């Protein structure tokens, strides 16, 4: 059972994972920006499957309206409201093997609350399926429901509830065998509580703090009841919790709050019993750092002294490497952070900060901590008080904001080259514009745009050939200097529009 003893403020703490939490005034030490993140593991859509999707772009949307567009618009990145029903907890997200996205969060219902489940087709902005899950014995839902999709059509939801005296506990596991359209009756799987969880192989490993320390439980995705024992990784009562993984092993993060925060990470290698305390050893201790979250082998903490920078460390199977400062995170709050390692191994860090673009939800990513991408703006985060994400091996998926639930699509960028065979031609003559799209996808739509009065207008369209190559024949119908560019179509839910650099064509008389 997960109760108020887990929180220094006397209220049940939220679950950790890729989660960014709004300020909770009673949390101490970081009074402007307390954070309770989460740790997740996700099922990938195969690369082969994505390549097939890349080629199925006939009829894809155009970035340009009939009146032209300004700049390089990315309409598919616009956040959308999933439901008008207020969410009463942080949420979680999973990607099914077919690419569908499942989100879950708690909602008010009577005096106990229930768990809402929504299935979104990739690129869709409305739920294809909605289900409401009810707790047993009139219990109340607690913390955050954790959703996973371990195999085709199978979706499981782990929910902490409270409080009854059932022998098998009040942590509930719901199972769907039709992709989240319907769920069977829940199974009681123990009483550790669910503050953070990750899918490690075919096991769901979850943790919650208690006066005894960081409690850990592991169950198969087909669990019919609780295990015969559970583990404790540290005897220090956690303020925050997280679960990560490394090559089939379990990483359990926690921090304790005394005079200051200290973060601890325990590790149990693959093949060990995750329900045995003896399986775990401390792999890292980090004083003056608060735990933000874990995902895969990535550990995210924040300094409680000095520059108050967000730090990323990567696990190597024995210990954690050097700390890397996450770009744009120094200086303190208000601020909220989260981390997710996609199945391809790239670490994605999400932030919503008053100091940077006024709470816009930004994403930066890295494979080694030394080199980072430029920030990707995922839209305003002001409507939400928590965020959770699921990303595939290409780093695409969804960030879920809650209260009420909002979706922030995360899409992969596209590149497109474009060149003119001749930069100057006579009126009535033609030149050829050629280029390549990246990633290449035969049949993908490419628009040719020309700039008129500050707006880009589509004047022709073609499709990519083998290797992503395309070409346009451009005729000089009037004298003057004209800017042209190529635009590669988006793939809703997966790819952004791609825009080439502009090329100037001078037409002389």
Short mmCIF file of N, CA and C in Angstrom, two decimals, residues 347-466:
data_model
loop_
_atom_site.label_atom_id
_atom_site.label_comp_id
_atom_site.label_asym_id
_atom_site.label_seq_id
_atom_site.Cartn_x
_atom_site.Cartn_y
_atom_site.Cartn_z
N UNK A 347 18.85 9.71 -25.46
CA UNK A 347 18.25 10.25 -24.24
C UNK A 347 17.58 11.58 -24.57
N UNK A 348 16.31 11.71 -24.21
CA UNK A 348 15.54 12.91 -24.47
C UNK A 348 15.21 13.56 -23.12
N UNK A 349 15.53 14.85 -23.00
CA UNK A 349 15.22 15.59 -21.79
C UNK A 349 14.20 16.67 -22.11
N UNK A 350 13.14 16.72 -21.32
CA UNK A 350 12.05 17.66 -21.52
C UNK A 350 12.05 18.67 -20.38
N UNK A 351 11.76 19.92 -20.70
CA UNK A 351 11.75 20.95 -19.67
C UNK A 351 10.65 21.96 -19.93
N UNK A 352 10.10 22.46 -18.85
CA UNK A 352 9.14 23.56 -18.89
C UNK A 352 9.57 24.54 -17.82
N UNK A 353 10.10 25.70 -18.25
CA UNK A 353 10.75 26.63 -17.32
C UNK A 353 10.25 28.05 -17.53
N UNK A 354 10.12 28.77 -16.42
CA UNK A 354 9.75 30.18 -16.52
C UNK A 354 10.86 30.99 -17.19
N UNK A 355 12.11 30.55 -17.00
CA UNK A 355 13.25 31.33 -17.48
C UNK A 355 13.51 31.16 -18.97
N UNK A 356 12.93 30.13 -19.59
CA UNK A 356 13.19 29.84 -21.00
C UNK A 356 11.86 29.77 -21.74
N UNK A 357 11.55 30.79 -22.52
CA UNK A 357 10.35 30.81 -23.36
C UNK A 357 9.07 30.64 -22.56
N UNK A 358 9.09 31.01 -21.30
CA UNK A 358 7.90 31.09 -20.45
C UNK A 358 7.06 29.83 -20.51
N UNK A 359 7.61 28.76 -19.99
CA UNK A 359 6.92 27.49 -19.81
C UNK A 359 6.61 26.75 -21.11
N UNK A 360 7.22 27.12 -22.22
CA UNK A 360 7.11 26.27 -23.40
C UNK A 360 7.75 24.93 -23.06
N UNK A 361 7.16 23.84 -23.57
CA UNK A 361 7.72 22.52 -23.36
C UNK A 361 8.80 22.28 -24.41
N UNK A 362 10.05 22.17 -23.98
CA UNK A 362 11.19 22.03 -24.88
C UNK A 362 11.83 20.66 -24.73
N UNK A 363 12.33 20.14 -25.83
CA UNK A 363 13.03 18.86 -25.85
C UNK A 363 14.43 19.04 -26.39
N UNK A 364 15.42 18.47 -25.69
CA UNK A 364 16.77 18.33 -26.22
C UNK A 364 17.16 16.87 -26.08
N UNK A 365 18.05 16.39 -26.94
CA UNK A 365 18.41 14.97 -26.89
C UNK A 365 19.90 14.78 -27.12
N UNK A 366 20.40 13.63 -26.68
CA UNK A 366 21.82 13.32 -26.78
C UNK A 366 22.01 11.81 -26.75
N UNK A 367 23.12 11.34 -27.31
CA UNK A 367 23.46 9.93 -27.21
C UNK A 367 24.60 9.69 -26.23
N UNK A 368 25.32 10.77 -25.87
CA UNK A 368 26.48 10.58 -24.99
C UNK A 368 26.62 11.66 -23.92
N UNK A 369 25.77 12.66 -23.92
CA UNK A 369 25.83 13.73 -22.94
C UNK A 369 26.75 14.87 -23.34
N UNK A 370 27.63 14.65 -24.30
CA UNK A 370 28.57 15.68 -24.72
C UNK A 370 28.03 16.56 -25.83
N UNK A 371 27.22 15.99 -26.68
CA UNK A 371 26.65 16.72 -27.82
C UNK A 371 25.13 16.63 -27.76
N UNK A 372 24.47 17.78 -27.89
CA UNK A 372 23.03 17.87 -27.74
C UNK A 372 22.40 18.48 -28.99
N UNK A 373 21.16 18.10 -29.26
CA UNK A 373 20.41 18.72 -30.34
C UNK A 373 19.97 20.12 -29.92
N UNK A 374 19.59 20.93 -30.91
CA UNK A 374 18.97 22.20 -30.61
C UNK A 374 17.59 21.95 -30.00
N UNK A 375 17.11 22.85 -29.15
CA UNK A 375 15.80 22.62 -28.51
C UNK A 375 14.68 22.55 -29.54
N UNK A 376 13.77 21.60 -29.34
CA UNK A 376 12.56 21.48 -30.14
C UNK A 376 11.39 21.97 -29.29
N UNK A 377 10.66 22.95 -29.81
CA UNK A 377 9.54 23.55 -29.09
C UNK A 377 8.30 22.69 -29.31
N UNK A 378 7.77 22.09 -28.25
CA UNK A 378 6.60 21.23 -28.32
C UNK A 378 5.32 21.94 -27.92
N UNK A 379 5.37 23.26 -27.83
CA UNK A 379 4.17 24.02 -27.53
C UNK A 379 4.07 24.41 -26.07
N UNK A 380 3.06 25.18 -25.76
CA UNK A 380 2.89 25.68 -24.40
C UNK A 380 2.61 24.56 -23.42
N UNK A 381 3.29 24.62 -22.27
CA UNK A 381 3.05 23.65 -21.21
C UNK A 381 2.25 24.21 -20.06
N UNK A 382 1.71 25.40 -20.21
CA UNK A 382 1.06 26.06 -19.08
C UNK A 382 -0.26 25.41 -18.67
N UNK A 383 -0.90 24.64 -19.55
CA UNK A 383 -2.18 24.04 -19.21
C UNK A 383 -2.04 22.80 -18.35
N UNK A 384 -0.82 22.28 -18.22
CA UNK A 384 -0.61 20.99 -17.55
C UNK A 384 0.18 21.15 -16.27
N UNK A 385 -0.05 20.22 -15.33
CA UNK A 385 0.73 20.20 -14.09
C UNK A 385 1.62 18.97 -13.99
N UNK A 386 1.67 18.16 -15.04
CA UNK A 386 2.57 17.01 -15.10
C UNK A 386 2.66 16.56 -16.54
N UNK A 387 3.78 15.91 -16.89
CA UNK A 387 3.97 15.42 -18.25
C UNK A 387 4.57 14.01 -18.20
N UNK A 388 4.22 13.18 -19.18
CA UNK A 388 4.81 11.85 -19.34
C UNK A 388 4.96 11.57 -20.83
N UNK A 389 5.91 10.73 -21.21
CA UNK A 389 6.17 10.52 -22.63
C UNK A 389 6.41 9.06 -22.97
N UNK A 390 6.11 8.73 -24.23
CA UNK A 390 6.51 7.45 -24.83
C UNK A 390 7.08 7.76 -26.20
N UNK A 391 8.29 7.28 -26.46
CA UNK A 391 8.96 7.52 -27.73
C UNK A 391 9.43 6.20 -28.32
N UNK A 392 9.42 6.12 -29.66
CA UNK A 392 9.89 4.90 -30.33
C UNK A 392 11.38 5.03 -30.65
N UNK A 393 11.90 4.06 -31.39
CA UNK A 393 13.34 4.02 -31.65
C UNK A 393 13.83 5.19 -32.49
N UNK A 394 12.92 5.87 -33.19
CA UNK A 394 13.27 7.05 -33.97
C UNK A 394 13.08 8.33 -33.17
N UNK A 395 12.69 8.20 -31.89
CA UNK A 395 12.49 9.37 -31.06
C UNK A 395 11.18 10.07 -31.30
N UNK A 396 10.19 9.39 -31.89
CA UNK A 396 8.89 9.99 -32.15
C UNK A 396 7.84 9.36 -31.24
N UNK A 397 6.82 10.11 -30.93
CA UNK A 397 5.76 9.60 -30.07
C UNK A 397 4.94 10.74 -29.52
N UNK A 398 4.70 10.73 -28.21
CA UNK A 398 3.80 11.69 -27.61
C UNK A 398 4.24 12.02 -26.19
N UNK A 399 4.16 13.30 -25.83
CA UNK A 399 4.24 13.73 -24.44
C UNK A 399 2.82 14.01 -23.98
N UNK A 400 2.43 13.41 -22.86
CA UNK A 400 1.11 13.61 -22.28
C UNK A 400 1.20 14.62 -21.15
N UNK A 401 0.46 15.70 -21.27
CA UNK A 401 0.28 16.63 -20.18
C UNK A 401 -1.05 16.37 -19.51
N UNK A 402 -1.13 16.57 -18.22
CA UNK A 402 -2.38 16.27 -17.52
C UNK A 402 -2.86 17.45 -16.69
N UNK A 403 -4.18 17.45 -16.51
CA UNK A 403 -4.99 18.43 -15.75
C UNK A 403 -5.39 19.65 -16.57
N UNK A 404 -6.24 19.53 -17.59
CA UNK A 404 -6.75 18.30 -18.21
C UNK A 404 -5.71 17.68 -19.15
N UNK A 405 -6.01 16.48 -19.69
CA UNK A 405 -5.01 15.81 -20.53
C UNK A 405 -4.82 16.48 -21.89
N UNK A 406 -3.54 16.75 -22.19
CA UNK A 406 -3.14 17.31 -23.48
C UNK A 406 -2.09 16.42 -24.12
N UNK A 407 -2.08 16.37 -25.44
CA UNK A 407 -1.07 15.64 -26.18
C UNK A 407 -0.11 16.60 -26.87
N UNK A 408 1.19 16.34 -26.72
CA UNK A 408 2.23 17.10 -27.40
C UNK A 408 2.97 16.14 -28.34
N UNK A 409 2.66 16.14 -29.64
CA UNK A 409 3.35 15.22 -30.55
C UNK A 409 4.86 15.49 -30.59
N UNK A 410 5.63 14.42 -30.63
CA UNK A 410 7.08 14.50 -30.81
C UNK A 410 7.39 13.82 -32.15
N UNK A 411 7.86 14.61 -33.10
CA UNK A 411 8.06 14.11 -34.46
C UNK A 411 9.52 14.21 -34.86
N UNK A 412 9.94 13.31 -35.73
CA UNK A 412 11.30 13.35 -36.24
C UNK A 412 11.42 14.43 -37.32
N UNK A 413 12.58 15.04 -37.39
CA UNK A 413 12.81 16.05 -38.42
C UNK A 413 13.13 15.38 -39.76
N UNK A 414 12.95 16.12 -40.83
CA UNK A 414 13.31 15.66 -42.16
C UNK A 414 14.23 16.67 -42.81
N UNK A 415 15.14 16.17 -43.61
CA UNK A 415 16.02 17.03 -44.38
C UNK A 415 15.66 16.97 -45.85
N UNK A 416 15.91 18.06 -46.56
CA UNK A 416 15.69 18.07 -48.00
C UNK A 416 16.68 19.05 -48.62
N UNK A 417 17.41 18.58 -49.60
CA UNK A 417 18.32 19.44 -50.34
C UNK A 417 17.62 19.96 -51.59
N UNK A 418 18.08 21.09 -52.10
CA UNK A 418 17.47 21.66 -53.31
C UNK A 418 18.48 22.59 -53.97
N UNK A 419 18.66 22.41 -55.28
CA UNK A 419 19.61 23.22 -56.04
C UNK A 419 19.03 23.52 -57.43
N UNK A 420 19.43 24.64 -57.99
CA UNK A 420 19.03 25.02 -59.33
C UNK A 420 20.19 24.76 -60.29
N UNK A 421 19.87 24.18 -61.44
CA UNK A 421 20.92 23.92 -62.44
C UNK A 421 21.51 25.23 -62.95
N UNK A 422 20.69 26.26 -63.05
CA UNK A 422 21.16 27.58 -63.47
C UNK A 422 20.49 28.61 -62.59
N UNK A 423 21.27 29.55 -62.09
CA UNK A 423 20.71 30.57 -61.22
C UNK A 423 20.19 31.76 -62.01
N UNK A 424 20.51 31.84 -63.30
CA UNK A 424 20.03 32.92 -64.16
C UNK A 424 19.57 32.31 -65.48
N UNK A 425 18.37 32.71 -65.92
CA UNK A 425 17.84 32.24 -67.20
C UNK A 425 17.13 33.40 -67.89
N UNK A 426 16.90 33.24 -69.18
CA UNK A 426 16.13 34.22 -69.94
C UNK A 426 14.64 33.97 -69.74
N UNK A 427 13.85 35.03 -69.90
CA UNK A 427 12.41 34.89 -69.85
C UNK A 427 11.97 33.92 -70.94
N UNK A 428 11.11 32.97 -70.56
CA UNK A 428 10.63 31.94 -71.47
C UNK A 428 11.47 30.68 -71.45
N UNK A 429 12.68 30.75 -70.88
CA UNK A 429 13.54 29.57 -70.78
C UNK A 429 13.23 28.81 -69.50
N UNK A 430 13.86 27.66 -69.34
CA UNK A 430 13.63 26.83 -68.15
C UNK A 430 14.94 26.45 -67.50
N UNK A 431 14.85 26.10 -66.22
CA UNK A 431 15.95 25.50 -65.50
C UNK A 431 15.40 24.33 -64.69
N UNK A 432 16.28 23.53 -64.19
CA UNK A 432 15.86 22.35 -63.43
C UNK A 432 16.24 22.51 -61.97
N UNK A 433 15.27 22.26 -61.10
CA UNK A 433 15.53 22.23 -59.67
C UNK A 433 15.56 20.78 -59.20
N UNK A 434 16.65 20.37 -58.56
CA UNK A 434 16.79 18.98 -58.13
C UNK A 434 17.13 18.92 -56.65
N UNK A 435 16.87 17.77 -56.05
CA UNK A 435 17.21 17.58 -54.65
C UNK A 435 16.94 16.17 -54.20
N UNK A 436 17.14 15.96 -52.88
CA UNK A 436 16.88 14.66 -52.27
C UNK A 436 16.25 14.87 -50.90
N UNK A 437 15.31 14.00 -50.57
CA UNK A 437 14.72 14.00 -49.24
C UNK A 437 15.45 13.03 -48.33
N UNK A 438 15.48 13.33 -47.05
CA UNK A 438 16.14 12.47 -46.07
C UNK A 438 15.33 12.45 -44.77
N UNK A 439 14.89 11.26 -44.31
CA UNK A 439 15.14 9.93 -44.88
C UNK A 439 14.40 9.75 -46.20
N UNK A 440 15.05 9.02 -47.12
CA UNK A 440 14.47 8.81 -48.45
C UNK A 440 13.25 7.91 -48.37
N UNK A 441 12.25 8.21 -49.20
CA UNK A 441 11.04 7.38 -49.26
C UNK A 441 10.39 7.56 -50.62
N UNK A 442 10.51 6.56 -51.45
CA UNK A 442 9.94 6.63 -52.79
C UNK A 442 8.43 6.86 -52.70
N UNK A 443 7.95 7.84 -53.46
CA UNK A 443 6.53 8.15 -53.48
C UNK A 443 6.11 9.27 -52.54
N UNK A 444 7.03 9.76 -51.70
CA UNK A 444 6.69 10.84 -50.79
C UNK A 444 6.55 12.15 -51.56
N UNK A 445 5.55 12.96 -51.20
CA UNK A 445 5.24 14.19 -51.91
C UNK A 445 6.26 15.29 -51.60
N UNK A 446 6.70 15.97 -52.65
CA UNK A 446 7.58 17.14 -52.54
C UNK A 446 6.88 18.31 -53.23
N UNK A 447 6.73 19.41 -52.51
CA UNK A 447 6.16 20.63 -53.09
C UNK A 447 7.26 21.59 -53.49
N UNK A 448 7.04 22.28 -54.61
CA UNK A 448 7.89 23.40 -55.00
C UNK A 448 7.17 24.68 -54.62
N UNK A 449 7.84 25.51 -53.84
CA UNK A 449 7.23 26.76 -53.39
C UNK A 449 8.03 27.96 -53.87
N UNK A 450 7.33 29.05 -54.15
CA UNK A 450 7.95 30.30 -54.53
C UNK A 450 7.47 31.38 -53.57
N UNK A 451 8.34 32.31 -53.25
CA UNK A 451 7.99 33.35 -52.28
C UNK A 451 7.37 34.54 -53.00
N UNK A 452 6.17 34.92 -52.53
CA UNK A 452 5.44 36.04 -53.10
C UNK A 452 4.95 36.93 -51.97
N UNK A 453 5.37 38.17 -51.95
CA UNK A 453 4.93 39.13 -50.93
C UNK A 453 5.14 38.60 -49.51
N UNK A 454 6.27 37.93 -49.30
CA UNK A 454 6.61 37.44 -47.97
C UNK A 454 6.02 36.11 -47.60
N UNK A 455 5.20 35.51 -48.47
CA UNK A 455 4.57 34.22 -48.20
C UNK A 455 5.04 33.18 -49.21
N UNK A 456 5.15 31.95 -48.75
CA UNK A 456 5.55 30.84 -49.62
C UNK A 456 4.30 30.18 -50.21
N UNK A 457 4.25 30.10 -51.54
CA UNK A 457 3.09 29.55 -52.23
C UNK A 457 3.51 28.33 -53.04
N UNK A 458 2.75 27.25 -52.95
CA UNK A 458 3.05 26.03 -53.69
C UNK A 458 2.65 26.20 -55.15
N UNK A 459 3.60 25.95 -56.06
CA UNK A 459 3.34 26.13 -57.49
C UNK A 459 3.46 24.83 -58.27
N UNK A 460 4.00 23.78 -57.65
CA UNK A 460 4.11 22.48 -58.32
C UNK A 460 4.33 21.40 -57.27
N UNK A 461 4.11 20.17 -57.64
CA UNK A 461 4.31 19.05 -56.74
C UNK A 461 4.81 17.85 -57.53
N UNK A 462 5.64 17.03 -56.89
CA UNK A 462 6.11 15.80 -57.47
C UNK A 462 6.30 14.79 -56.34
N UNK A 463 6.88 13.66 -56.64
CA UNK A 463 7.15 12.66 -55.61
C UNK A 463 8.60 12.21 -55.70
N UNK A 464 9.10 11.72 -54.58
CA UNK A 464 10.47 11.22 -54.56
C UNK A 464 10.59 9.93 -55.37
N UNK A 465 11.71 9.78 -56.02
CA UNK A 465 12.04 8.53 -56.68
C UNK A 465 12.97 7.71 -55.82
N UNK A 466 13.67 6.78 -56.43
CA UNK A 466 14.61 5.93 -55.72
C UNK A 466 15.70 6.78 -55.06
#
